[in-house]
mmCIF file of C-alpha atoms in Angstrom:
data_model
loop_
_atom_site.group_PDB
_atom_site.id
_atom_site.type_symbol
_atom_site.label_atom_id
_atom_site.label_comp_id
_atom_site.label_asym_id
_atom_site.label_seq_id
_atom_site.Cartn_x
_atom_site.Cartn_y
_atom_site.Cartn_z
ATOM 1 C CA UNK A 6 128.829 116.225 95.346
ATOM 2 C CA UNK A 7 128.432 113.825 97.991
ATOM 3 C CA UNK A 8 128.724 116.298 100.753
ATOM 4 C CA UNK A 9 126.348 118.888 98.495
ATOM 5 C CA UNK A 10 123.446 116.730 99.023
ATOM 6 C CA UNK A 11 124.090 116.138 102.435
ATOM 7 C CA UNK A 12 123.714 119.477 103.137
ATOM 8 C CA UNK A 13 120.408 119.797 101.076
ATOM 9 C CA UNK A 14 119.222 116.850 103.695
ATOM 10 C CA UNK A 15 120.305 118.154 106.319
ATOM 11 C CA UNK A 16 118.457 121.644 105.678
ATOM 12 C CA UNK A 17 115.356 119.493 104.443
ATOM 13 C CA UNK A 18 115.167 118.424 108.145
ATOM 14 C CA UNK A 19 115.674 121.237 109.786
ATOM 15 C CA UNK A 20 112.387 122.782 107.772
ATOM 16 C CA UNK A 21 110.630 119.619 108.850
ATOM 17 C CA UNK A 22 111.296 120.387 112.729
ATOM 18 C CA UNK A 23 109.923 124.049 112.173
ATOM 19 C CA UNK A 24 106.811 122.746 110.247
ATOM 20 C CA UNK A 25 106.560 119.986 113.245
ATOM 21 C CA UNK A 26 106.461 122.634 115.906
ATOM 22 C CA UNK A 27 104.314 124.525 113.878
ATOM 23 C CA UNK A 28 101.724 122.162 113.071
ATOM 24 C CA UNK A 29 101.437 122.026 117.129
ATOM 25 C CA UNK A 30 101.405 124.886 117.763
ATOM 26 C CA UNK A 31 98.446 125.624 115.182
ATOM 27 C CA UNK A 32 96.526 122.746 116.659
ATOM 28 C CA UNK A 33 96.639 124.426 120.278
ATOM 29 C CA UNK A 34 95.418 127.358 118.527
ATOM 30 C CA UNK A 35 92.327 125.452 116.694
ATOM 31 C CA UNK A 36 91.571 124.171 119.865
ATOM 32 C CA UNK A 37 91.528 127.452 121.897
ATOM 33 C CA UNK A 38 89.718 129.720 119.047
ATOM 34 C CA UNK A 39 87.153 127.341 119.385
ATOM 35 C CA UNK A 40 86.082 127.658 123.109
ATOM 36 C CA UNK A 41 85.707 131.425 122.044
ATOM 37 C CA UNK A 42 82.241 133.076 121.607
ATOM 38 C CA UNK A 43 81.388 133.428 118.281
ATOM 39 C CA UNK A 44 78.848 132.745 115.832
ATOM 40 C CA UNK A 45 78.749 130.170 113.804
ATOM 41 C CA UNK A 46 79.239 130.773 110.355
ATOM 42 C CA UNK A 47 83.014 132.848 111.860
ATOM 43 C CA UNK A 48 83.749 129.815 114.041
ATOM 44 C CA UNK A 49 83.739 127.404 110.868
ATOM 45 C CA UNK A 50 85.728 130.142 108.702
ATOM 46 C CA UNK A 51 88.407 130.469 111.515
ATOM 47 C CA UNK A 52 88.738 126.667 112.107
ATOM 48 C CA UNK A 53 88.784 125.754 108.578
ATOM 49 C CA UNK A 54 91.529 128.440 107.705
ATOM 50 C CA UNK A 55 93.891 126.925 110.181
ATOM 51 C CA UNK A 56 93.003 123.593 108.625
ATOM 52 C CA UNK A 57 94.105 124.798 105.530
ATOM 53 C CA UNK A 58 97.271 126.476 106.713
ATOM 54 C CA UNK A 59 97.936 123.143 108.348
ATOM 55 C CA UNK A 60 97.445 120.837 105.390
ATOM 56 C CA UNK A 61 99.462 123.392 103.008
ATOM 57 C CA UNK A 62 102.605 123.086 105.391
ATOM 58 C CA UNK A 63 101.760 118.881 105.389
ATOM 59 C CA UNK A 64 101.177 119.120 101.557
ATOM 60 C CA UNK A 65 104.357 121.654 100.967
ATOM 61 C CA UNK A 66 106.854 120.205 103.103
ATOM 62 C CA UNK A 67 106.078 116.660 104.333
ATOM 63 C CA UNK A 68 104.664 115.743 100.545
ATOM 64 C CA UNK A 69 107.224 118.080 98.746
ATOM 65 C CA UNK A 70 104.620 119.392 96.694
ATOM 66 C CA UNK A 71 106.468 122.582 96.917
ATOM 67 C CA UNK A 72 109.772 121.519 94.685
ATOM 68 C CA UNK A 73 107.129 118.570 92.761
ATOM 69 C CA UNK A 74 107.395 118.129 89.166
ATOM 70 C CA UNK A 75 104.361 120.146 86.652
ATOM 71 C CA UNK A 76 102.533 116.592 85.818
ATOM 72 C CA UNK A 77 101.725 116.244 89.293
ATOM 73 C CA UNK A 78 100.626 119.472 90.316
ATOM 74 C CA UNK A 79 98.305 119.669 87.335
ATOM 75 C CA UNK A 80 96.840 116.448 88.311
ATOM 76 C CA UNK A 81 96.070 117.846 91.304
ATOM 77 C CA UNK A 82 94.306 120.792 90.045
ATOM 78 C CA UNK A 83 92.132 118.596 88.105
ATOM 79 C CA UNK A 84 91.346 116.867 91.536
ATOM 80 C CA UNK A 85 91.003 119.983 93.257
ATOM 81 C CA UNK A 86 88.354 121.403 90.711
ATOM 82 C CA UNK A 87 86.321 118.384 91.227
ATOM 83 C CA UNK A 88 86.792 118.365 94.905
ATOM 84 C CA UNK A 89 85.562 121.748 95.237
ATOM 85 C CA UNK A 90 82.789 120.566 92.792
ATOM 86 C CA UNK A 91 81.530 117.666 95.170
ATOM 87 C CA UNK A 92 81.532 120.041 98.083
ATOM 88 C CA UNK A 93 79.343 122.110 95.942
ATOM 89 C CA UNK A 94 76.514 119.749 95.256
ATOM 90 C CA UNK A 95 74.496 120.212 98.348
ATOM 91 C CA UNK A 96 74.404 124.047 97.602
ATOM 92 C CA UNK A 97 73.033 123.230 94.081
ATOM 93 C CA UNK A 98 70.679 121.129 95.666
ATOM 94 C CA UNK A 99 69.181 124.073 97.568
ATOM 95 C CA UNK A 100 69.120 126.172 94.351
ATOM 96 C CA UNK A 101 66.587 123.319 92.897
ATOM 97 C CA UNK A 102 64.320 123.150 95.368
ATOM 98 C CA UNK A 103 60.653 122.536 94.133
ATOM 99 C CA UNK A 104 58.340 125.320 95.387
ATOM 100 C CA UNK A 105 55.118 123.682 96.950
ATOM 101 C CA UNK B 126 110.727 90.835 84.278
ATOM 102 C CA UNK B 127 112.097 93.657 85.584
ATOM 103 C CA UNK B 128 109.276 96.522 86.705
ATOM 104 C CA UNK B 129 110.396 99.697 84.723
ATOM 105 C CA UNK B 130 110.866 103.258 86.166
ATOM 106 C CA UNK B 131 111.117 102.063 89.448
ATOM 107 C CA UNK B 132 114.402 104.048 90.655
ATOM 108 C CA UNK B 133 114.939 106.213 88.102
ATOM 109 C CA UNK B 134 112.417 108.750 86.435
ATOM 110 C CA UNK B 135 110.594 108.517 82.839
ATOM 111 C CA UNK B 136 111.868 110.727 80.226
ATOM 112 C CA UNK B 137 108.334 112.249 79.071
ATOM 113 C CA UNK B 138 106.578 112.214 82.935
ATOM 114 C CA UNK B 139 110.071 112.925 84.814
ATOM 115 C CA UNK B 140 108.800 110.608 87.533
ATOM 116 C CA UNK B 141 108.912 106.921 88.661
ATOM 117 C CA UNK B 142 106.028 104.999 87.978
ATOM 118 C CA UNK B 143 105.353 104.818 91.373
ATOM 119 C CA UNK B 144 105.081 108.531 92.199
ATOM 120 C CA UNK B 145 102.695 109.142 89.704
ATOM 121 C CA UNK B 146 100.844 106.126 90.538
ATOM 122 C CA UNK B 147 100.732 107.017 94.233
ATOM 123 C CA UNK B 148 99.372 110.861 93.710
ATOM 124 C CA UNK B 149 96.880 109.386 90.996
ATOM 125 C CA UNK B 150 95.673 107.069 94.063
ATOM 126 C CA UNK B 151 95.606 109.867 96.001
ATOM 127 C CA UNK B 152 93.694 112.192 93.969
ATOM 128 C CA UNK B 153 90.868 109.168 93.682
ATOM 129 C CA UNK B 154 91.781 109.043 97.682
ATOM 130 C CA UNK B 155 90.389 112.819 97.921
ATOM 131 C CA UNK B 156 87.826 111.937 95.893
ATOM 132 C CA UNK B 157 86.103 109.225 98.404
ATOM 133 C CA UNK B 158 86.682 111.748 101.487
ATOM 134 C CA UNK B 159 84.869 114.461 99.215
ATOM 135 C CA UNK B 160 81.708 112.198 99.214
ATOM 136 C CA UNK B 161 81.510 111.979 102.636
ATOM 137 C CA UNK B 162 82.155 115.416 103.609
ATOM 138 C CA UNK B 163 79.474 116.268 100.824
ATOM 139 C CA UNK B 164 77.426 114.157 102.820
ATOM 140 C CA UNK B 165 78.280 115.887 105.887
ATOM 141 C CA UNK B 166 77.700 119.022 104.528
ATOM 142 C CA UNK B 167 73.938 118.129 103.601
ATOM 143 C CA UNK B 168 73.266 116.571 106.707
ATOM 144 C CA UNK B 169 74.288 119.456 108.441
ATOM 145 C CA UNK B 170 72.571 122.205 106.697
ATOM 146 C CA UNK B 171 70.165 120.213 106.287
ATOM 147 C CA UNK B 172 68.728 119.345 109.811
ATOM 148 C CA UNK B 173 67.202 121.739 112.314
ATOM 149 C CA UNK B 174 68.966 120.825 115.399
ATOM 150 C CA UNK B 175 72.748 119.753 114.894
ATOM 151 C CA UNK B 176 74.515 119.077 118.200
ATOM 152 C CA UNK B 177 77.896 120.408 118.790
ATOM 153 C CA UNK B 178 80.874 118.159 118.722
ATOM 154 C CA UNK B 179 82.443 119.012 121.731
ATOM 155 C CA UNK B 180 79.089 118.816 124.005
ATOM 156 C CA UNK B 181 79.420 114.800 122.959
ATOM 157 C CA UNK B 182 82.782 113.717 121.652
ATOM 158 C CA UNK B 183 86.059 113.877 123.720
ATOM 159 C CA UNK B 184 87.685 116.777 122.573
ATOM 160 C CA UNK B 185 91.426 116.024 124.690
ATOM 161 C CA UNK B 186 91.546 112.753 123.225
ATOM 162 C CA UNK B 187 91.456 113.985 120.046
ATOM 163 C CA UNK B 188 93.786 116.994 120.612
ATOM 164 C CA UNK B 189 96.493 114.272 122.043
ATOM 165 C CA UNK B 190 95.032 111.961 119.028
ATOM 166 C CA UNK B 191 96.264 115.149 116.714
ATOM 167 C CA UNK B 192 99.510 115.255 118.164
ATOM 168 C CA UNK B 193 100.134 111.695 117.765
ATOM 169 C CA UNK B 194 99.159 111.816 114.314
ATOM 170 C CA UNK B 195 101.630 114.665 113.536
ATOM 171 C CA UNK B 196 104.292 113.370 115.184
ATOM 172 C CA UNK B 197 104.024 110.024 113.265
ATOM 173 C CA UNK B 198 104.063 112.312 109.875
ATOM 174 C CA UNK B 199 107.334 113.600 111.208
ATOM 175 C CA UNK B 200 108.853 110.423 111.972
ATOM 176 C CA UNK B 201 107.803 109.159 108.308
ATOM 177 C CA UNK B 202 109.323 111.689 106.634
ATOM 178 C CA UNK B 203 112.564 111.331 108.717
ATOM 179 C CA UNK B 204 112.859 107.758 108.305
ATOM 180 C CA UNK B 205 113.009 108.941 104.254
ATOM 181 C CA UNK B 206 115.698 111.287 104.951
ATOM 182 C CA UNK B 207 117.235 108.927 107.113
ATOM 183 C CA UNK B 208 117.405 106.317 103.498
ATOM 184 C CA UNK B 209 118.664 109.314 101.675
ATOM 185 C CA UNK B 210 121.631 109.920 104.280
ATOM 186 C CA UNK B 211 121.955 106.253 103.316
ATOM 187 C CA UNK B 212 121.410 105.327 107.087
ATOM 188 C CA UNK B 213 119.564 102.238 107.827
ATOM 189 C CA UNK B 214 119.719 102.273 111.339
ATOM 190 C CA UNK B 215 118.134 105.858 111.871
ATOM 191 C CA UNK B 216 115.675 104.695 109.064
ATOM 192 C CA UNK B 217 114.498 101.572 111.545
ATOM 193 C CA UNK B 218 114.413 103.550 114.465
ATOM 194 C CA UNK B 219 112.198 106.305 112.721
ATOM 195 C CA UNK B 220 109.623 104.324 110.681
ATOM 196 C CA UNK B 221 109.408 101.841 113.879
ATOM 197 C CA UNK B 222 108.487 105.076 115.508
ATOM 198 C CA UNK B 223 105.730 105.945 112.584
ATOM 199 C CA UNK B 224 104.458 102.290 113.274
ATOM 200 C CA UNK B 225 103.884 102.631 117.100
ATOM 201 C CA UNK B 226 102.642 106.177 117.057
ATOM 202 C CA UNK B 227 99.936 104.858 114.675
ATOM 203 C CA UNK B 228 99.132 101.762 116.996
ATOM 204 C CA UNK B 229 98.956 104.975 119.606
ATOM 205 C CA UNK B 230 96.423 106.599 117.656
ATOM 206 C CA UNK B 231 94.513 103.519 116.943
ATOM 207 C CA UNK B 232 94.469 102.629 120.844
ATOM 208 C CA UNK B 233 92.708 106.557 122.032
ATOM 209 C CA UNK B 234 90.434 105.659 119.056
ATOM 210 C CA UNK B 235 89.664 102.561 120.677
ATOM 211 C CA UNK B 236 88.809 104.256 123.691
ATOM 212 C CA UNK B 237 87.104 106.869 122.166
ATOM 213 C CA UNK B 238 84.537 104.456 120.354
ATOM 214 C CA UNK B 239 84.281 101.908 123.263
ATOM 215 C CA UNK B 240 82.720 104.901 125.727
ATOM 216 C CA UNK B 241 80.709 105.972 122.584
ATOM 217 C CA UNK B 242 78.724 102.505 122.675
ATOM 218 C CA UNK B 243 79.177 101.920 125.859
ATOM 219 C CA UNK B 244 76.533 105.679 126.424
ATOM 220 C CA UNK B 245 74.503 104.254 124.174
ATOM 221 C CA UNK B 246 76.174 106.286 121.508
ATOM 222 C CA UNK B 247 75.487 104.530 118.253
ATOM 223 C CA UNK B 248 75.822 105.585 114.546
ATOM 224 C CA UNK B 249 71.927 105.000 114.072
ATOM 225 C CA UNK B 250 71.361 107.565 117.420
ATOM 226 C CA UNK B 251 71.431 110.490 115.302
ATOM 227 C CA UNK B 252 72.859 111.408 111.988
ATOM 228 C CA UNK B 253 75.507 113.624 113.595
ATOM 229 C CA UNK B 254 76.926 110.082 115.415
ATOM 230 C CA UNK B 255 76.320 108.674 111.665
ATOM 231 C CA UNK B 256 78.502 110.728 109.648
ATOM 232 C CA UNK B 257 80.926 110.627 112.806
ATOM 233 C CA UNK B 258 82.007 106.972 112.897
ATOM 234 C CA UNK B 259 81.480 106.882 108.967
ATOM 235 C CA UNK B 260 84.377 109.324 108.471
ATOM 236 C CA UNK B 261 86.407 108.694 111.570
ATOM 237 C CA UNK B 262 85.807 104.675 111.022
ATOM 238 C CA UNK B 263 86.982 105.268 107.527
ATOM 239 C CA UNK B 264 90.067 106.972 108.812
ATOM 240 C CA UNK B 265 90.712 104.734 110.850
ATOM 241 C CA UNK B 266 90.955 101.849 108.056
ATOM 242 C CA UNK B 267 92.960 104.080 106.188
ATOM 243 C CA UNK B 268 95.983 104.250 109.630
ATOM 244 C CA UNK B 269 95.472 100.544 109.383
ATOM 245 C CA UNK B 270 96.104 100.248 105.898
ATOM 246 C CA UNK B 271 99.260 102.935 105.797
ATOM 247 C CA UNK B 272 100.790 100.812 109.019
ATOM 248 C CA UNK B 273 100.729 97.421 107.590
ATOM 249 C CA UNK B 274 102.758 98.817 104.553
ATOM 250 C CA UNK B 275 104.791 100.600 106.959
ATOM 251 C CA UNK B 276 105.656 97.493 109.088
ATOM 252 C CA UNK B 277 106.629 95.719 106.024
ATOM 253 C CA UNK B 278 108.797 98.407 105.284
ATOM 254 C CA UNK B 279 110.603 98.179 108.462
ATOM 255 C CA UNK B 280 110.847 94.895 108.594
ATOM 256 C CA UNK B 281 110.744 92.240 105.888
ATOM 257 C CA UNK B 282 111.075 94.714 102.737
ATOM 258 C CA UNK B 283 113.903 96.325 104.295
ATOM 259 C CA UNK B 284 115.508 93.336 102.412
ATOM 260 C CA UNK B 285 115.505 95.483 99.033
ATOM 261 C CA UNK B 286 117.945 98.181 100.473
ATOM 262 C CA UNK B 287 120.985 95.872 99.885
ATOM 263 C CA UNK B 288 120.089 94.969 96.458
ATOM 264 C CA UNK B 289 118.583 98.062 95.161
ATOM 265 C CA UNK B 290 118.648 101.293 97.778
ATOM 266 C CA UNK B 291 117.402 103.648 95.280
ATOM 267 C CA UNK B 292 113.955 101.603 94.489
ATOM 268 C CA UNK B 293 113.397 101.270 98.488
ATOM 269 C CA UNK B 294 114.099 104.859 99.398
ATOM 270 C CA UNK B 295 111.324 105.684 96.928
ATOM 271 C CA UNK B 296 108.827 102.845 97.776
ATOM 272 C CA UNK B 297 109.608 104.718 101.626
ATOM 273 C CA UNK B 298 108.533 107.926 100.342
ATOM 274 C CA UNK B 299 105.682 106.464 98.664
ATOM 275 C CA UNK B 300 104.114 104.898 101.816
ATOM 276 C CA UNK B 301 105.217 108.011 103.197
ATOM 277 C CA UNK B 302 102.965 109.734 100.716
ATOM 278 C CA UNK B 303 100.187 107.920 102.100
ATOM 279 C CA UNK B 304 100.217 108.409 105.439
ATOM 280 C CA UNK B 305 100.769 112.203 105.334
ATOM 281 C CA UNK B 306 97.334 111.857 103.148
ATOM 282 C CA UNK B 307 95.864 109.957 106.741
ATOM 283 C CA UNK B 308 97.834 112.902 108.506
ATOM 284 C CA UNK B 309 96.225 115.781 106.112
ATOM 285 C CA UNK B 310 92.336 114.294 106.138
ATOM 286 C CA UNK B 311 92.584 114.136 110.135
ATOM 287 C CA UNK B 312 93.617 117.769 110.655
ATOM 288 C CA UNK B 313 90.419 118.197 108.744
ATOM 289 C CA UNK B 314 88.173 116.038 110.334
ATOM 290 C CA UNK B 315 89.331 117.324 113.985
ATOM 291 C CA UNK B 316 87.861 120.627 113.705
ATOM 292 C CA UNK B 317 84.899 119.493 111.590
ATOM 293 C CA UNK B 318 83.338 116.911 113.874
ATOM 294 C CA UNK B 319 84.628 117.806 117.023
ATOM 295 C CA UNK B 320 85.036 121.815 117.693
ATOM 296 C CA UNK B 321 82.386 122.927 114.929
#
C-alpha cells in the first residue's frame, strides 16, 4: 500500500517536470509570436490562447483540478460564468450607447 | 476546541474545510482580477491612441520575471509532494526555494517600477501606466501575501508536522493553492500589458 502511493507520487512529479518545461517553453513562444507582424485583433487571439493553454496545465496539474472532487469544479463554473460576465460589461456598454 | 475536517474530508462535501474554503477564496480572488481587467478592457477600447506595452515596459525583465514565477509554482508543488513522501527535509529545501524565488520576483519588480518613476513614468501619465501598476501593484501584494504564509510554513508552522502531518501537508497544499492562483493571474497579465 505504502509503496502503491509512492509510486502515484513519484509519477505525480514526473508530470510536474513535463508541465514545468512546458510552461517555458510556451512562454518563449508568447514572447516570440509577439515580435511577429500581425494585426491586432490576431496578435491578442494568439497571445491569449497560449495564456489559456498555460493556465489549464497550472490549473490541471499544479492545482489538481484535473482528479478534483464535483463540488469544486461546479463552484468554479459558477465563477467562471460570472467571470466571463464581468469581462462582458464593457461590450454591453457599447450596445447602450445614447445616439446624439 | 478542536477545528473539524481539518485532515480528513466531510462526508456530504468529500473535502476538508480548508479546501473548499481556499477555492471559495479563490473564486472571490478571480472575481477582484475580473474588475480590473474589465477595467482594462474599457480603457482600452475605449481610447483612441493606446501605446504598446513593449515600446514602454521592459519586456526581458518580465520574460525572466515569468520564469521565476513558474519555477516558484514548481517548487511549491514539490515541497507538497515532498510532505506526502513524508520527507521534511526535501519539503524545507523546496518551499525555502518557493520563498526566495518570490523575493526574486519581487526584487526585478522593484527594478522595474523604480526606472518607471524614475522616466517620469507615473500611474497618473496616462491610463495605460494606470491600469499597469493597478494590476501589476495588486499582484504584487498578492506574492507578498502568498510568501509570508509560505515562510511560516517553512519555518515556525513546520511545528504541526510532528503532532499532526496530515493537517500540515494539507495547510501546504492550501498555500500552495494560492500561489499557483499568483502564478496563473501573471501568465495573464504578461501578455496583456506587456506584448499586446
Amino acid at each position: 500500500m505504502a509503496d502503491s502511493h509512492a509510486q502515484d507520487i513519484d509519477k505525480h512529479v514526473r508530470t510536474y517536470i513535463i508541465v514545468f518545461v512546458s510552461l517555458m517553453a510556451l512562454t518563449l513562444v508568447t514572447v516570440a509570436v509577439a515580435f511577429i507582424e500581425m494585426p491586432v485583433w490576431m496578435a491578442i487571439a494568439v497571445a491569449l490562447f497560449i495564456a489559456s493553454v498555460k493556465g489549464s496545465l497550472v490549473a490541471c496539474y499544479f492545482m489538481h483540478l484535473i482528479s478534483e472532487k464535483k463540488l469544486i469544479l461546479v463552484t468554479l463554473i459558477f465563477t467562471v460564468f460570472f467571470f466571463v460576465g464581468l469581462l462582458l460589461l464593457p461590450v454591453f456598454t457599447h450596445m447602450d450607447a445614447i445616439e446624439l | 476546541m478542536d477545528i473539524p475536517y481539518v485532515d480528513a474530508p466531510r462526508a456530504d462535501t468529500g473535502l476538508t474545510n480548508g479546501k473548499l474554503g481556499i477555492w471559495l477564496f479563490l473564486a472571490s480572488e478571480v472575481m477582484l482580477f475580473g474588475a480590473l481587467f474589465a477595467t482594462y478592457i474599457i480603457l482600452r477600447t475605449g481610447s483612441i491612441d493606446w501605446p504598446l506595452g513593449r515600446d514602454i515596459l521592459n519586456v526581458p525583465m518580465a520574460t525572466l520575471n515569468t520564469i521565476v514565477l513558474i519555477s516558484s509554482s514548481v517548487t511549491m508543488v514539490m515541497a507538497w509532494a515532498s510532505l506526502m513522501r513524508k520527507d521534511l527535509g526535501k519539503f524545507r529545501l523546496f518551499m525555502g526555494l518557493t520563498v526566495m524565488f518570490g523575493f526574486g520576483f519581487l526584487i526585478i519588480k522593484y527594478f522595474e517600477y523604480s526606472a518607471k518613476l524614475h522616466h517620469g513614468l507615473l500611474p497618473s501619465t496616462n491610463n495605460f501606466l494606470a491600469i499597469y501598476f493597478t494590476l501589476t501593484g495588486l499582484h504584487a501584494i498578492h506574492v507578498i501575501g502568498g510568501m509570508a504564509v509560505n515562510a511560516y510554513l517553512w519555518g515556525p508552522g513546520a511545528k504541526l508536522w510532528k503532532t499532526r502531518p496530515e493537517w500540515f501537508t494539507n495547510r501546504v497544499e492550501y498555500a500552495g493553492l494560492f500561489w499557483h492562483f499568483v502564478d496563473l493571474v501573471w501568465i495573464f497579465l504578461f501578455p496583456i500589458l506587456y506584448l499586446l
